[in-house]
């Protein structure tokens, strides 16, 4: 009897444990169902509330951007098409211009090759006319000097060696005006001019001529002009016009028009005039005097003084108001 009681009591305890387990499982299932329901409601609320609004806005914006990009693409295509047309048009114009240039060049070459004898003679006459025009200018200037000279009765002295000769050796220059004689530093100023030309020669790339003034040295400025000079040269193909850089003109400008020593002082012992002259070797040097019309009588006295000392004297007449000047096409001094 005792064995049956024990079995029954053990069986009843197992049922209680199974009831507990079943209750726990049921509670867990209920909790899972509650969580799933709430989660589904949250997902549904989120889909119906926020997501659709954002999606609609993004889609409309994307559509607008896509439309704008499409319009921009079409515009770029139109611009590209217009540029291609413009390029083809410009290329056609360039080809036409190039053909025209070639045709003109060919025509010029043909015209040059077909120059007749008359055209060549005409060009030669033009060269001769230019030379005669320059010679006429020299004659006019000499006439002005003669017109400005006062009529004077002078005794003509006999010179033992009246033959004139062109100056090629050492030469010193003086200026004689209103009876006053002053030294002209030709060599020093020309040396400075050469240095100045080297510094400013690049200006001829943008300018046709350059005019500059340097000095003073010994009371004189030098004003010079350089530039492109055209001339006609003879070639195997006939006369041709050529341009080259050349010294056009230079002028010696005194700082003071009244400078220099009076004639009586200049011919006296120890004068600056004689000191300059005695730097040169007699019989091999020439004293060139640029003389104005009012000082021809003074020039003759100076010449008479220098001749016994062994110095040749050359006179260069100047019209009133004209400065001492020189050019590549000028003439050398002539002494006696």
Tab-separated table of C-alpha atoms in Angstrom:
chain	number	residue	atom	x	y	z
A	1	UNK	CA	0.000	0.000	0.000
A	2	UNK	CA	2.799	2.395	0.640
A	3	UNK	CA	4.254	1.946	-2.857
A	4	UNK	CA	1.057	3.173	-4.525
A	5	UNK	CA	0.997	6.347	-2.532
A	6	UNK	CA	4.452	7.231	-3.552
A	7	UNK	CA	3.713	6.770	-7.261
A	8	UNK	CA	0.607	8.849	-7.088
A	9	UNK	CA	2.365	11.703	-5.334
A	10	UNK	CA	5.143	11.707	-7.900
A	11	UNK	CA	2.704	11.780	-10.798
A	12	UNK	CA	0.796	14.724	-9.344
A	13	UNK	CA	4.008	16.802	-9.105
A	14	UNK	CA	4.790	16.200	-12.804
A	15	UNK	CA	1.390	17.516	-13.861
A	16	UNK	CA	1.942	20.684	-11.922
A	17	UNK	CA	5.276	21.261	-13.680
A	18	UNK	CA	3.710	20.726	-17.108
A	19	UNK	CA	0.975	23.206	-16.247
A	20	UNK	CA	3.584	25.771	-15.325
A	21	UNK	CA	5.519	25.216	-18.531
A	22	UNK	CA	2.346	25.442	-20.619
A	23	UNK	CA	1.430	28.688	-18.903
A	24	UNK	CA	4.866	30.161	-19.562
A	25	UNK	CA	4.775	29.151	-23.234
A	26	UNK	CA	1.327	30.683	-23.580
A	27	UNK	CA	2.522	33.918	-22.019
A	28	UNK	CA	5.507	34.025	-24.365
A	29	UNK	CA	3.324	33.446	-27.388
A	30	UNK	CA	1.006	36.210	-26.301
A	31	UNK	CA	3.954	38.581	-25.815
A	32	UNK	CA	5.363	37.722	-29.249
A	33	UNK	CA	1.968	38.326	-30.827
A	34	UNK	CA	1.681	41.701	-29.055
A	35	UNK	CA	5.177	42.753	-30.202
A	36	UNK	CA	4.442	41.681	-33.796
A	37	UNK	CA	1.160	43.567	-33.844
A	38	UNK	CA	2.753	46.743	-32.507
A	39	UNK	CA	5.663	46.465	-34.896
A	40	UNK	CA	3.326	46.009	-37.858
A	41	UNK	CA	1.292	49.043	-36.764
A	42	UNK	CA	4.472	51.137	-36.489
A	43	UNK	CA	5.631	50.070	-39.939
A	44	UNK	CA	2.234	50.819	-41.444
A	45	UNK	CA	2.112	54.216	-39.754
A	46	UNK	CA	5.585	55.081	-41.000
A	47	UNK	CA	4.752	54.078	-44.591
A	48	UNK	CA	1.476	55.999	-44.612
A	49	UNK	CA	2.778	59.113	-42.853
A	50	UNK	CA	6.375	60.081	-43.795
A	51	UNK	CA	7.795	57.928	-46.536
A	52	UNK	CA	5.258	58.752	-49.227
A	53	UNK	CA	5.658	62.524	-48.727
A	54	UNK	CA	9.436	62.405	-48.991
A	55	UNK	CA	9.256	60.123	-52.015
A	56	UNK	CA	6.819	62.426	-53.828
A	57	UNK	CA	9.040	65.442	-53.198
A	58	UNK	CA	12.176	63.614	-54.362
A	59	UNK	CA	10.469	62.373	-57.508
A	60	UNK	CA	9.192	65.817	-58.478
A	61	UNK	CA	12.578	67.365	-57.821
A	62	UNK	CA	14.328	64.649	-59.800
A	63	UNK	CA	11.886	65.163	-62.664
A	64	UNK	CA	12.628	68.930	-62.633
A	65	UNK	CA	16.388	68.352	-62.598
A	66	UNK	CA	16.098	65.775	-65.371
A	67	UNK	CA	14.078	68.218	-67.463
A	68	UNK	CA	16.621	71.020	-66.848
A	69	UNK	CA	19.506	68.738	-67.771
A	70	UNK	CA	17.728	67.673	-70.922
A	71	UNK	CA	17.167	71.314	-71.892
A	72	UNK	CA	20.836	72.115	-71.165
A	73	UNK	CA	21.957	69.164	-73.284
A	74	UNK	CA	19.812	70.379	-76.177
A	75	UNK	CA	21.245	73.898	-75.820
A	76	UNK	CA	24.804	72.553	-75.810
A	77	UNK	CA	24.062	70.534	-78.897
A	78	UNK	CA	22.690	73.639	-80.635
A	79	UNK	CA	25.736	75.702	-79.621
A	80	UNK	CA	28.075	72.948	-80.786
A	81	UNK	CA	26.264	72.767	-84.104
A	82	UNK	CA	26.488	76.551	-84.573
A	83	UNK	CA	30.198	76.523	-83.704
A	84	UNK	CA	30.887	73.771	-86.191
A	85	UNK	CA	29.077	75.768	-88.872
A	86	UNK	CA	31.033	78.915	-87.901
A	87	UNK	CA	34.338	77.007	-87.994
A	88	UNK	CA	33.601	75.640	-91.435
A	89	UNK	CA	32.635	79.145	-92.612
A	90	UNK	CA	35.832	80.694	-91.201
A	91	UNK	CA	37.945	77.959	-92.743
A	92	UNK	CA	36.300	78.649	-96.081
A	93	UNK	CA	37.016	82.385	-95.705
A	94	UNK	CA	40.637	81.689	-94.738
A	95	UNK	CA	41.098	79.436	-97.746
A	96	UNK	CA	39.685	82.137	-100.016
A	97	UNK	CA	41.957	84.798	-98.494
A	98	UNK	CA	44.954	82.530	-98.805
A	99	UNK	CA	44.122	81.895	-102.438
A	100	UNK	CA	43.762	85.661	-102.954
A	101	UNK	CA	47.142	86.335	-101.293
A	102	UNK	CA	48.815	83.692	-103.421
A	103	UNK	CA	47.192	85.153	-106.542
A	104	UNK	CA	48.314	88.705	-105.662
A	105	UNK	CA	51.815	87.506	-104.831
A	106	UNK	CA	52.009	85.633	-108.090
A	107	UNK	CA	50.738	88.710	-109.925
A	108	UNK	CA	53.369	90.918	-108.293
A	109	UNK	CA	56.154	88.531	-109.141
A	110	UNK	CA	54.911	88.310	-112.697
A	111	UNK	CA	54.619	92.098	-112.907
A	112	UNK	CA	58.160	92.532	-111.613
A	113	UNK	CA	59.486	90.005	-114.099
A	114	UNK	CA	57.648	91.804	-116.902
A	115	UNK	CA	59.076	95.260	-116.145
A	116	UNK	CA	59.793	96.914	-119.459
A	117	UNK	CA	62.870	98.880	-120.362
A	118	UNK	CA	60.844	102.073	-120.047
A	119	UNK	CA	59.941	101.271	-116.426
A	120	UNK	CA	63.575	100.611	-115.588
A	121	UNK	CA	64.620	103.885	-117.227
A	122	UNK	CA	61.885	105.653	-115.262
A	123	UNK	CA	63.263	104.232	-112.011
A	124	UNK	CA	66.779	105.285	-112.961
A	125	UNK	CA	65.489	108.796	-113.691
A	126	UNK	CA	63.822	108.837	-110.272
A	127	UNK	CA	67.174	108.036	-108.642
A	128	UNK	CA	68.830	110.785	-110.653
A	129	UNK	CA	66.053	113.203	-109.709
A	130	UNK	CA	66.579	112.464	-105.999
A	131	UNK	CA	70.313	113.166	-106.316
A	132	UNK	CA	69.647	116.404	-108.192
A	133	UNK	CA	67.102	117.432	-105.566
A	134	UNK	CA	69.703	117.020	-102.815
A	135	UNK	CA	72.221	118.991	-104.859
A	136	UNK	CA	69.632	121.743	-105.366
A	137	UNK	CA	69.148	121.921	-101.598
A	138	UNK	CA	72.905	122.479	-101.138
A	139	UNK	CA	72.836	125.225	-103.768
A	140	UNK	CA	69.876	126.935	-102.057
A	141	UNK	CA	71.654	126.880	-98.686
A	142	UNK	CA	74.811	128.321	-100.276
A	143	UNK	CA	72.683	131.036	-101.894
A	144	UNK	CA	71.212	131.900	-98.500
A	145	UNK	CA	74.726	132.336	-97.142
A	146	UNK	CA	75.602	134.651	-100.025
A	147	UNK	CA	72.380	136.662	-99.595
A	148	UNK	CA	73.110	137.195	-95.893
A	149	UNK	CA	76.684	138.318	-96.492
A	150	UNK	CA	77.283	142.030	-96.223
A	151	UNK	CA	78.923	143.665	-99.194
A	152	UNK	CA	82.506	144.319	-98.248
A	153	UNK	CA	85.538	145.426	-100.195
A	154	UNK	CA	88.391	143.180	-99.168
A	155	UNK	CA	91.916	142.755	-100.376
A	156	UNK	CA	92.513	139.263	-101.754
A	157	UNK	CA	95.758	137.899	-100.412
A	158	UNK	CA	97.901	135.713	-102.579
A	159	UNK	CA	98.310	132.239	-101.134
A	160	UNK	CA	101.513	130.434	-102.126
A	161	UNK	CA	99.702	127.057	-102.339
A	162	UNK	CA	96.197	127.909	-103.557
A	163	UNK	CA	95.282	124.320	-104.464
A	164	UNK	CA	92.468	123.062	-102.197
A	165	UNK	CA	92.589	119.517	-100.816
A	166	UNK	CA	90.055	117.315	-99.087
A	167	UNK	CA	90.682	116.688	-95.401
A	168	UNK	CA	91.325	113.041	-94.412
A	169	UNK	CA	93.783	113.268	-91.500
A	170	UNK	CA	93.448	114.712	-87.995
A	171	UNK	CA	90.846	117.442	-87.808
A	172	UNK	CA	89.768	119.818	-85.047
A	173	UNK	CA	86.567	121.878	-85.173
A	174	UNK	CA	85.742	125.412	-84.007
A	175	UNK	CA	82.673	127.638	-84.197
A	176	UNK	CA	83.062	131.311	-85.185
A	177	UNK	CA	80.145	133.713	-84.703
A	178	UNK	CA	79.980	137.409	-83.812
A	179	UNK	CA	83.777	137.509	-83.692
A	180	UNK	CA	83.986	134.837	-80.954
A	181	UNK	CA	85.574	131.420	-81.523
A	182	UNK	CA	84.858	128.286	-79.450
A	183	UNK	CA	86.068	124.693	-79.545
A	184	UNK	CA	83.523	122.092	-80.797
A	185	UNK	CA	84.147	118.616	-79.221
A	186	UNK	CA	83.160	116.568	-82.278
A	187	UNK	CA	85.066	113.405	-81.354
A	188	UNK	CA	83.907	113.273	-77.723
A	189	UNK	CA	80.248	113.849	-78.570
A	190	UNK	CA	80.243	111.339	-81.448
A	191	UNK	CA	81.789	108.724	-79.141
A	192	UNK	CA	79.010	109.334	-76.620
A	193	UNK	CA	76.432	109.206	-79.407
A	194	UNK	CA	77.606	105.724	-80.456
A	195	UNK	CA	77.157	104.457	-76.879
A	196	UNK	CA	73.729	106.090	-76.638
A	197	UNK	CA	72.607	104.543	-79.939
A	198	UNK	CA	73.494	101.046	-78.686
A	199	UNK	CA	71.311	101.615	-75.604
A	200	UNK	CA	68.238	102.863	-77.509
A	201	UNK	CA	68.418	101.054	-80.868
A	202	UNK	CA	65.626	98.689	-79.724
A	203	UNK	CA	63.127	101.580	-79.917
A	204	UNK	CA	63.188	101.281	-83.717
A	205	UNK	CA	61.057	98.145	-83.371
A	206	UNK	CA	58.096	100.384	-82.502
A	207	UNK	CA	59.176	103.788	-83.857
A	208	UNK	CA	60.298	104.774	-87.365
A	209	UNK	CA	62.864	107.309	-86.140
A	210	UNK	CA	64.597	108.194	-82.863
A	211	UNK	CA	65.657	111.733	-81.899
A	212	UNK	CA	67.849	112.120	-78.795
A	213	UNK	CA	70.043	114.824	-77.248
A	214	UNK	CA	73.232	114.083	-75.260
A	215	UNK	CA	75.766	116.245	-73.455
A	216	UNK	CA	76.757	118.881	-72.780
A	217	UNK	CA	80.484	118.472	-73.407
A	218	UNK	CA	82.693	121.571	-73.575
A	219	UNK	CA	79.541	123.699	-73.778
A	220	UNK	CA	77.846	121.789	-76.646
A	221	UNK	CA	74.937	119.365	-76.850
A	222	UNK	CA	74.648	116.802	-79.647
A	223	UNK	CA	71.202	116.098	-81.057
A	224	UNK	CA	70.982	113.143	-83.421
A	225	UNK	CA	68.309	111.352	-85.427
A	226	UNK	CA	68.441	107.727	-86.602
A	227	UNK	CA	65.794	105.705	-88.396
A	228	UNK	CA	64.841	103.628	-91.381
A	229	UNK	CA	65.938	105.122	-94.695
A	230	UNK	CA	64.672	103.790	-98.023
A	231	UNK	CA	66.813	103.824	-101.103
A	232	UNK	CA	66.781	102.340	-104.575
A	233	UNK	CA	69.545	99.828	-105.331
A	234	UNK	CA	70.416	98.119	-108.572
A	235	UNK	CA	70.193	94.314	-108.681
A	236	UNK	CA	70.304	91.647	-111.348
A	237	UNK	CA	66.495	91.780	-111.383
A	238	UNK	CA	66.468	95.543	-111.866
A	239	UNK	CA	66.119	98.469	-109.418
A	240	UNK	CA	64.742	97.567	-105.998
A	241	UNK	CA	63.719	99.682	-103.003
A	242	UNK	CA	65.605	98.803	-99.806
A	243	UNK	CA	65.243	99.991	-96.196
A	244	UNK	CA	68.009	100.096	-93.603
A	245	UNK	CA	68.789	101.801	-90.276
A	246	UNK	CA	70.985	104.850	-90.760
A	247	UNK	CA	72.098	108.032	-89.034
A	248	UNK	CA	69.883	110.661	-90.632
A	249	UNK	CA	71.329	113.815	-89.101
A	250	UNK	CA	73.289	115.191	-86.151
A	251	UNK	CA	73.559	118.761	-84.863
A	252	UNK	CA	75.939	120.526	-82.458
A	253	UNK	CA	73.957	122.904	-80.254
A	254	UNK	CA	75.839	125.463	-78.118
A	255	UNK	CA	74.694	125.910	-74.542
A	256	UNK	CA	75.325	129.658	-74.896
A	257	UNK	CA	75.311	131.438	-78.277
A	258	UNK	CA	77.800	134.040	-76.944
A	259	UNK	CA	80.352	131.450	-75.790
A	260	UNK	CA	83.966	131.454	-76.920
A	261	UNK	CA	86.947	133.806	-76.935
A	262	UNK	CA	86.969	137.164	-78.752
A	263	UNK	CA	89.213	137.203	-81.801
A	264	UNK	CA	91.950	139.355	-80.201
A	265	UNK	CA	92.146	137.053	-77.178
A	266	UNK	CA	92.011	133.865	-79.296
A	267	UNK	CA	95.008	134.950	-81.426
A	268	UNK	CA	97.038	136.005	-78.391
A	269	UNK	CA	99.691	133.900	-76.700
A	270	UNK	CA	98.345	131.264	-74.312
A	271	UNK	CA	94.740	131.475	-75.528
A	272	UNK	CA	92.508	128.406	-75.284
A	273	UNK	CA	92.109	128.452	-79.069
A	274	UNK	CA	95.838	128.106	-79.679
A	275	UNK	CA	96.181	125.517	-76.906
A	276	UNK	CA	93.621	123.306	-78.666
A	277	UNK	CA	95.312	123.829	-82.048
A	278	UNK	CA	98.822	123.090	-80.761
A	279	UNK	CA	97.695	119.634	-79.586
A	280	UNK	CA	97.850	118.603	-83.255
A	281	UNK	CA	100.966	118.016	-85.335
A	282	UNK	CA	101.522	120.765	-87.952
A	283	UNK	CA	101.472	119.841	-91.652
A	284	UNK	CA	99.348	116.717	-90.857
A	285	UNK	CA	96.275	118.262	-89.222
A	286	UNK	CA	93.499	120.577	-90.334
A	287	UNK	CA	91.677	123.265	-88.373
A	288	UNK	CA	88.041	123.373	-89.531
A	289	UNK	CA	86.107	126.506	-88.617
A	290	UNK	CA	82.312	126.689	-88.947
A	291	UNK	CA	81.823	130.357	-89.698
A	292	UNK	CA	78.695	132.524	-89.831
A	293	UNK	CA	78.284	135.458	-92.297
A	294	UNK	CA	79.107	138.091	-89.664
A	295	UNK	CA	82.592	136.626	-89.048
A	296	UNK	CA	84.163	136.043	-92.471
A	297	UNK	CA	86.693	138.820	-91.873
A	298	UNK	CA	87.648	137.219	-88.550
A	299	UNK	CA	88.043	133.872	-90.309
A	300	UNK	CA	90.578	135.347	-92.717
A	301	UNK	CA	92.651	136.698	-89.800
A	302	UNK	CA	92.629	133.280	-88.132
A	303	UNK	CA	93.642	131.638	-91.386
A	304	UNK	CA	96.513	134.089	-91.834
A	305	UNK	CA	97.671	133.348	-88.277
A	306	UNK	CA	97.584	129.551	-88.626
A	307	UNK	CA	99.265	129.310	-92.044
A	308	UNK	CA	102.763	130.313	-90.820
A	309	UNK	CA	102.422	127.790	-87.982
A	310	UNK	CA	102.016	124.968	-90.535
A	311	UNK	CA	98.307	124.266	-90.040
A	312	UNK	CA	95.859	123.936	-92.911
A	313	UNK	CA	92.609	125.788	-92.336
A	314	UNK	CA	89.191	124.799	-93.737
A	315	UNK	CA	86.132	127.033	-93.655
A	316	UNK	CA	82.555	125.714	-93.456
A	317	UNK	CA	80.072	128.602	-94.053
A	318	UNK	CA	76.756	128.457	-92.170
A	319	UNK	CA	73.579	130.523	-92.718
A	320	UNK	CA	72.399	132.696	-89.842
A	321	UNK	CA	70.672	130.630	-87.169
A	322	UNK	CA	71.650	127.225	-88.604
A	323	UNK	CA	73.506	124.936	-86.163
A	324	UNK	CA	76.571	122.900	-87.040
A	325	UNK	CA	75.259	119.714	-88.605
A	326	UNK	CA	76.454	116.574	-90.378
A	327	UNK	CA	74.996	113.533	-92.105
A	328	UNK	CA	76.243	110.386	-93.885
A	329	UNK	CA	75.583	112.124	-97.217
A	330	UNK	CA	77.486	115.290	-96.354
A	331	UNK	CA	80.864	116.398	-97.720
A	332	UNK	CA	84.305	116.510	-96.140
A	333	UNK	CA	86.076	119.733	-95.294
A	334	UNK	CA	88.347	121.282	-97.929
A	335	UNK	CA	91.462	123.036	-96.663
A	336	UNK	CA	94.091	125.334	-98.171
